[in-house]
Amino acid sequence: MSAKLIKGTEIREEILEEIMAEVAEIKDKHGVVPGLVTILVGENPASISYVTLKIKTAHRLGFTEVQDTQPVDISEEDLLALIDKYNNDESINGILVQLPLPKHVDEKKVLNAIDPDKDVDGFHPVNVGRLMIGGDEVKFPPCTPAGIQEMIIRAGVETKGAEVVVVGRSNIVGKPIANMMLQKGVGANSTVTVVHTGTQDLAAHCKRADILIVAAGVPDLVKPEWIKPGACVIDVGVNRVGEKVSEKTGKTIAILKGDVDFDAAKEIAGSITPVPGGVGPMTITMLMKNTLKSLKFKLGIA
Ligand code: NAP
């Protein structure tokens, strides 16, 4: 293996330690801690496990964490009223609505009802606009793209003037990370190309990339011969390709694969993220960072 492994699991620990230290300092000086509420509607098992992980992480960091579980038949009106309650709750700095919501609820309406200054997911149109403007305007970069940028920075990869190719143009990964990498500033200032299913020659674009960020959701989409020798490869894809019995727990777990043919790519790339254990652990970490930031904005110390 020639590529350096960029491990999200290790970077996560570094960042969580930093957050914990800041939380302790703010508690000492200002007598407050960040507050995060997670609103879960219904009993979707995947949603329950995501929310549990978020709450556990918030707890570990010393945040005030509230898990607000609502019945699957809650009306849209009641859900909007709940959001309004947390918008006005001084102890809450971050509001997170776990998706998906039941079909009778207008997801967009609910997400747009969150106070943009408590929108730690960074999906509110106001925060999307702030991200587009860049610089000091940015409050809450969306968590997965923020995690990707943080990994690139901490891996010591040069971004200024780098050719960045982003595979995928979703609102949660592709578009925001492309926008972040083209801004002037640390961990950015790159020349960015975004490719998608309408792109004529995917391979030709990927081959130019000094930093290749792949978020397509297609296992092994990126072939080793598409990778420029020495490039930094960030594989965002999480694809379930089968099941296996865990040696640790004896439970049946999913076999996960990224969008890049990892085994072959690691012989060509300069650095690469594994799947699992790469970008995955960064999303919740950056959610915590955004929640801390929200409190810091409120205290005027951000
Ligand atoms: P998405 O909304 O499905 O978007 C996929 C994008 O990839 C689309 O823009 C699509 O192009 C493009 N694409 C798909 N197949 C392609 C192909 N053959 N050639 C070129 N472009 C192609 O996906 P997403 O939500 O961004 O997620 C992408 C992957 O990242 C998924 O595997 C997801 O599970 C994973 N993910 C991981 C994390 C995490 O680790 N924390 C977070 C979010 C997502 P069109 O626009 O033309 O259709």
Coordinates of C-alpha atoms and ligand atoms in Angstrom, one line a residue:
M1 CA 0.0 0.0 0.0
S2 CA 1.5 3.3 -1.0
A3 CA -1.3 5.8 0.0
K4 CA -1.5 7.4 3.4
L5 CA -4.8 6.4 5.1
I6 CA -6.9 9.3 6.2
K7 CA -8.8 7.8 9.1
G8 CA -12.0 9.6 10.1
T9 CA -12.1 7.6 13.3
E10 CA -8.8 9.2 14.4
I11 CA -9.6 12.7 13.3
R12 CA -13.0 12.4 15.0
E13 CA -11.3 11.7 18.3
E14 CA -8.9 14.7 17.9
I15 CA -11.9 17.1 17.1
L16 CA -14.0 15.7 20.0
E17 CA -11.1 16.3 22.4
E18 CA -10.9 19.9 21.2
I19 CA -14.6 20.4 21.5
M20 CA -14.6 18.9 25.1
A21 CA -11.8 21.3 26.1
E22 CA -13.7 24.3 24.7
V23 CA -17.0 23.2 26.4
A24 CA -15.2 23.1 29.7
E25 CA -13.7 26.5 29.2
I26 CA -17.0 28.1 28.2
K27 CA -18.7 26.4 31.1
D28 CA -16.1 27.9 33.4
K29 CA -16.2 31.4 32.0
H30 CA -19.9 31.7 31.1
G31 CA -21.7 29.1 33.1
V32 CA -23.4 27.5 30.1
V33 CA -23.0 24.5 27.8
P34 CA -24.2 23.8 24.3
G35 CA -27.7 22.4 24.0
L36 CA -28.8 20.1 21.2
V37 CA -32.3 18.8 20.6
T38 CA -33.0 15.9 18.3
I39 CA -36.5 15.5 17.1
L40 CA -37.4 12.0 16.1
V41 CA -40.8 11.2 14.6
G42 CA -41.9 7.6 14.6
E43 CA -39.8 4.5 15.2
N44 CA -37.8 4.0 12.1
P45 CA -34.9 1.7 13.3
A46 CA -32.2 3.4 11.3
S47 CA -33.3 6.8 12.5
I48 CA -33.4 5.6 16.1
S49 CA -29.8 4.4 15.8
Y50 CA -28.6 7.7 14.2
V51 CA -30.3 9.7 16.9
T52 CA -29.0 7.5 19.7
L53 CA -25.4 8.0 18.4
K54 CA -25.9 11.8 18.1
I55 CA -27.3 12.0 21.7
K56 CA -24.5 9.7 23.0
T57 CA -21.8 11.9 21.4
A58 CA -23.5 15.1 22.7
H59 CA -23.6 13.6 26.2
R60 CA -19.9 12.6 26.0
L61 CA -19.0 16.2 25.2
G62 CA -20.9 17.6 28.1
F63 CA -23.7 19.2 26.1
T64 CA -27.3 19.4 27.3
E65 CA -28.9 16.9 25.1
V66 CA -32.7 16.5 24.6
Q67 CA -34.2 13.6 22.6
D68 CA -37.7 14.5 21.7
T69 CA -39.6 11.5 20.3
Q70 CA -43.0 12.1 18.7
P71 CA -45.6 9.7 17.5
V72 CA -45.6 8.8 13.8
D73 CA -49.1 10.4 13.4
I74 CA -48.1 13.8 14.8
S75 CA -49.7 16.6 12.7
E76 CA -47.6 19.0 10.7
E77 CA -49.1 21.8 12.7
D78 CA -48.0 20.2 16.0
L79 CA -44.5 19.5 14.6
L80 CA -44.2 23.2 13.6
A81 CA -45.3 24.2 17.0
L82 CA -42.6 22.0 18.6
I83 CA -39.9 23.6 16.3
D84 CA -41.2 27.0 17.4
K85 CA -40.9 26.0 21.1
Y86 CA -37.2 25.0 20.6
N87 CA -36.5 28.1 18.5
N88 CA -37.5 30.1 21.6
D89 CA -35.7 27.9 24.1
E90 CA -32.6 29.8 25.4
S91 CA -30.9 26.5 26.5
I92 CA -31.1 25.0 23.0
N93 CA -28.4 26.0 20.4
G94 CA -29.0 23.4 17.8
I95 CA -32.2 21.8 16.5
L96 CA -32.0 18.7 14.5
V97 CA -35.0 17.0 12.9
Q98 CA -34.2 13.4 12.0
L99 CA -35.2 12.6 8.4
P100 CA -37.1 11.0 6.8
L101 CA -40.4 12.4 8.2
P102 CA -43.7 10.6 7.6
K103 CA -45.4 11.3 4.2
H104 CA -48.2 13.5 5.6
V105 CA -45.6 16.0 6.8
D106 CA -44.1 18.5 4.4
E107 CA -40.4 18.0 5.1
K108 CA -39.3 21.2 3.5
K109 CA -41.8 23.3 5.5
V110 CA -40.6 21.7 8.8
L111 CA -36.8 22.2 8.0
N112 CA -37.4 25.8 6.9
A113 CA -39.2 26.5 10.2
I114 CA -36.0 26.0 12.2
D115 CA -34.4 29.2 13.2
P116 CA -31.4 29.5 10.8
D117 CA -29.2 30.5 13.8
K118 CA -30.0 27.0 15.4
D119 CA -29.9 25.1 12.1
V120 CA -26.7 23.1 12.9
D121 CA -27.3 20.8 10.0
G122 CA -26.8 23.7 7.7
F123 CA -29.6 22.8 5.3
H124 CA -31.8 25.9 5.8
P125 CA -31.9 28.1 2.6
V126 CA -30.4 31.0 4.7
N127 CA -27.4 28.9 5.6
V128 CA -27.1 27.5 2.1
G129 CA -26.9 31.2 0.9
R130 CA -24.4 32.0 3.6
L131 CA -22.2 29.1 2.5
M132 CA -22.4 30.3 -1.1
I133 CA -21.2 33.8 -0.1
G134 CA -18.4 32.3 1.9
G135 CA -16.0 33.9 4.4
D136 CA -17.4 35.5 7.5
E137 CA -21.0 34.9 6.3
V138 CA -20.7 31.1 6.9
K139 CA -22.3 30.0 10.1
F140 CA -23.0 26.3 9.8
P141 CA -21.4 24.5 7.0
P142 CA -23.3 21.2 6.3
C143 CA -21.8 18.4 8.4
T144 CA -20.6 15.9 5.8
P145 CA -18.9 18.5 3.6
A146 CA -17.4 20.2 6.6
G147 CA -16.0 16.8 7.7
I148 CA -14.5 16.3 4.3
Q149 CA -12.8 19.6 4.3
E150 CA -11.5 19.1 7.8
M151 CA -10.0 15.7 6.8
I152 CA -8.3 17.3 3.8
I153 CA -6.8 20.1 6.0
R154 CA -5.7 17.7 8.8
A155 CA -4.1 15.3 6.4
G156 CA -1.9 18.2 5.3
V157 CA -3.1 18.1 1.6
E158 CA -2.4 21.4 -0.3
T159 CA -5.7 22.8 -1.6
K160 CA -4.6 26.2 -2.9
G161 CA -4.5 25.9 -6.7
A162 CA -5.4 22.2 -6.6
E163 CA -7.6 20.7 -9.2
V164 CA -10.6 19.4 -7.2
V165 CA -13.1 17.1 -8.9
V166 CA -16.3 16.3 -7.1
V167 CA -18.3 13.3 -8.4
G168 CA -22.0 14.0 -7.5
R169 CA -24.1 17.1 -7.2
S170 CA -26.5 16.4 -4.3
N171 CA -27.6 19.2 -2.0
I172 CA -26.1 17.5 1.0
V173 CA -22.6 16.5 -0.3
G174 CA -21.6 17.4 -3.9
K175 CA -22.9 20.9 -4.3
P176 CA -21.8 22.2 -0.8
I177 CA -18.3 20.6 -0.9
A178 CA -17.7 22.0 -4.4
N179 CA -18.8 25.4 -3.2
M180 CA -16.6 25.2 -0.1
M181 CA -13.5 24.2 -2.0
L182 CA -13.7 27.1 -4.4
Q183 CA -13.9 29.8 -1.7
K184 CA -10.9 31.9 -0.9
G185 CA -9.5 30.6 2.4
V186 CA -7.8 27.8 4.4
G187 CA -8.5 24.3 3.1
A188 CA -9.9 25.7 -0.2
N189 CA -8.9 28.2 -3.0
S190 CA -9.1 25.3 -5.4
T191 CA -10.1 25.0 -9.0
V192 CA -13.3 22.9 -8.9
T193 CA -15.1 20.7 -11.4
V194 CA -18.4 18.9 -10.6
V195 CA -19.3 15.8 -12.5
H196 CA -22.6 13.9 -12.6
T197 CA -24.6 11.6 -14.8
G198 CA -24.8 14.2 -17.5
T199 CA -21.0 14.4 -17.8
Q200 CA -19.6 13.1 -21.0
D201 CA -16.2 11.7 -20.0
L202 CA -16.2 11.0 -16.2
A203 CA -12.8 9.3 -16.4
A204 CA -11.1 12.2 -18.1
H205 CA -12.2 14.6 -15.4
C206 CA -11.2 12.3 -12.5
K207 CA -7.8 11.7 -14.0
R208 CA -7.0 15.5 -13.7
A209 CA -7.9 15.6 -10.0
D210 CA -5.3 16.4 -7.4
I211 CA -8.2 16.0 -4.9
L212 CA -11.0 13.6 -6.0
I213 CA -14.1 13.7 -3.9
V214 CA -16.6 11.0 -4.7
A215 CA -20.2 11.1 -3.5
A216 CA -22.2 9.1 -6.1
G217 CA -23.6 6.1 -4.1
V218 CA -22.4 3.6 -6.7
P219 CA -20.0 0.9 -5.5
D220 CA -16.6 0.9 -7.2
L221 CA -17.7 3.6 -9.7
V222 CA -14.2 5.1 -9.7
K223 CA -11.6 2.8 -11.3
P224 CA -8.0 2.8 -10.3
E225 CA -6.9 4.0 -13.7
W226 CA -9.0 7.2 -13.2
I227 CA -6.8 8.2 -10.3
K228 CA -3.9 10.6 -10.8
P229 CA -0.8 9.2 -9.1
G230 CA -0.4 10.8 -5.7
A231 CA -3.9 12.3 -5.6
C232 CA -5.9 12.7 -2.4
V233 CA -9.0 10.5 -2.7
I234 CA -12.0 11.2 -0.5
D235 CA -14.6 8.4 -0.8
V236 CA -17.9 9.6 0.6
G237 CA -19.9 6.6 -0.7
V238 CA -21.5 4.2 1.7
N239 CA -23.0 1.2 -0.2
R240 CA -24.4 -1.9 1.4
V241 CA -23.2 -4.8 -0.7
G242 CA -24.1 -7.7 1.5
E243 CA -24.1 -9.0 5.1
K244 CA -21.7 -10.7 7.4
V245 CA -21.6 -11.9 11.0
S246 CA -19.5 -9.5 13.2
E247 CA -16.5 -11.2 14.9
K248 CA -16.9 -8.8 17.8
T249 CA -20.6 -9.0 18.6
G250 CA -21.8 -12.1 16.7
K251 CA -24.6 -10.0 15.2
T252 CA -25.3 -9.8 11.5
I253 CA -24.0 -6.5 10.1
A254 CA -23.9 -4.9 6.6
I255 CA -20.9 -5.2 4.4
L256 CA -20.1 -1.6 3.3
K257 CA -18.2 -0.5 0.2
G258 CA -17.3 3.0 -1.0
D259 CA -17.6 4.5 -4.5
V260 CA -13.9 3.9 -5.2
D261 CA -12.2 0.6 -5.8
F262 CA -10.2 1.0 -2.6
D263 CA -7.8 -2.0 -2.8
A264 CA -6.5 -0.9 -6.2
A265 CA -6.8 2.8 -5.7
K266 CA -4.7 2.8 -2.5
E267 CA -1.7 1.7 -4.6
I268 CA -2.0 4.8 -6.8
A269 CA -3.3 7.6 -4.6
G270 CA -1.1 9.7 -2.3
S271 CA -3.8 9.6 0.4
I272 CA -7.2 8.0 0.7
T273 CA -10.1 7.5 3.0
P274 CA -11.3 4.0 3.8
V275 CA -15.0 2.9 3.9
P276 CA -16.0 2.4 6.6
G277 CA -14.0 4.5 9.0
G278 CA -13.3 7.4 6.6
V279 CA -15.8 10.2 6.0
G280 CA -18.6 8.4 8.0
P281 CA -17.5 9.3 11.5
M282 CA -16.9 12.9 10.6
T283 CA -20.6 13.9 10.1
I284 CA -21.8 13.6 13.7
T285 CA -18.5 15.2 14.8
M286 CA -19.1 18.3 12.7
L287 CA -22.7 18.4 13.9
M288 CA -21.3 18.7 17.5
K289 CA -18.8 21.4 16.3
N290 CA -21.7 23.4 14.7
T291 CA -23.7 23.2 17.9
L292 CA -20.7 24.5 19.9
K293 CA -20.3 27.2 17.3
S294 CA -24.0 28.2 17.7
L295 CA -23.5 28.8 21.4
K296 CA -20.3 30.7 20.7
F297 CA -22.1 33.0 18.2
K298 CA -24.7 33.6 20.9
L299 CA -22.1 34.5 23.4
G300 CA -20.3 36.7 20.9
I301 CA -17.1 34.6 21.1
A302 CA -17.2 32.8 17.8
Ligands
NAP1 P1 -27.4 11.3 -4.1 O1 -28.3 12.4 -3.6 O2 -28.0 10.0 -4.6 O3 -26.5 12.0 -5.3 C1 -25.7 11.2 -6.0 C2 -25.0 12.0 -7.1 O4 -24.0 11.2 -7.8 C3 -25.9 12.6 -8.1 O5 -25.6 14.0 -8.3 C4 -25.7 11.8 -9.3 O6 -25.8 12.4 -10.5 C5 -24.3 11.3 -9.1 N1 -24.1 10.0 -9.8 C6 -24.7 8.9 -9.5 N2 -24.2 7.9 -10.3 C7 -23.3 8.5 -11.1 C8 -22.5 8.0 -12.2 N3 -22.6 6.7 -12.6 N4 -21.7 8.9 -12.8 C9 -21.7 10.1 -12.4 N5 -22.4 10.7 -11.4 C10 -23.2 9.8 -10.8 O7 -26.3 10.9 -3.1 P2 -25.7 11.6 -1.8 O8 -26.8 11.8 -0.8 O9 -24.9 12.8 -2.2 O10 -24.8 10.4 -1.3 C11 -23.8 9.9 -2.1 C12 -23.1 8.8 -1.3 O11 -22.5 9.3 -0.1 C13 -24.1 7.7 -0.9 O12 -23.4 6.4 -0.9 C14 -24.4 8.0 0.6 O13 -24.7 6.9 1.4 C15 -23.0 8.6 1.0 N6 -23.1 9.6 2.1 C16 -22.3 9.4 3.2 C17 -22.3 10.3 4.2 C18 -21.4 10.0 5.4 O14 -20.5 9.2 5.3 N7 -21.5 10.7 6.5 C19 -23.2 11.3 4.2 C20 -24.0 11.5 3.1 C21 -23.9 10.7 2.0 P3 -27.2 13.1 -11.1 O15 -27.4 14.4 -10.2 O16 -26.9 13.4 -12.5 O17 -28.3 12.1 -10.8

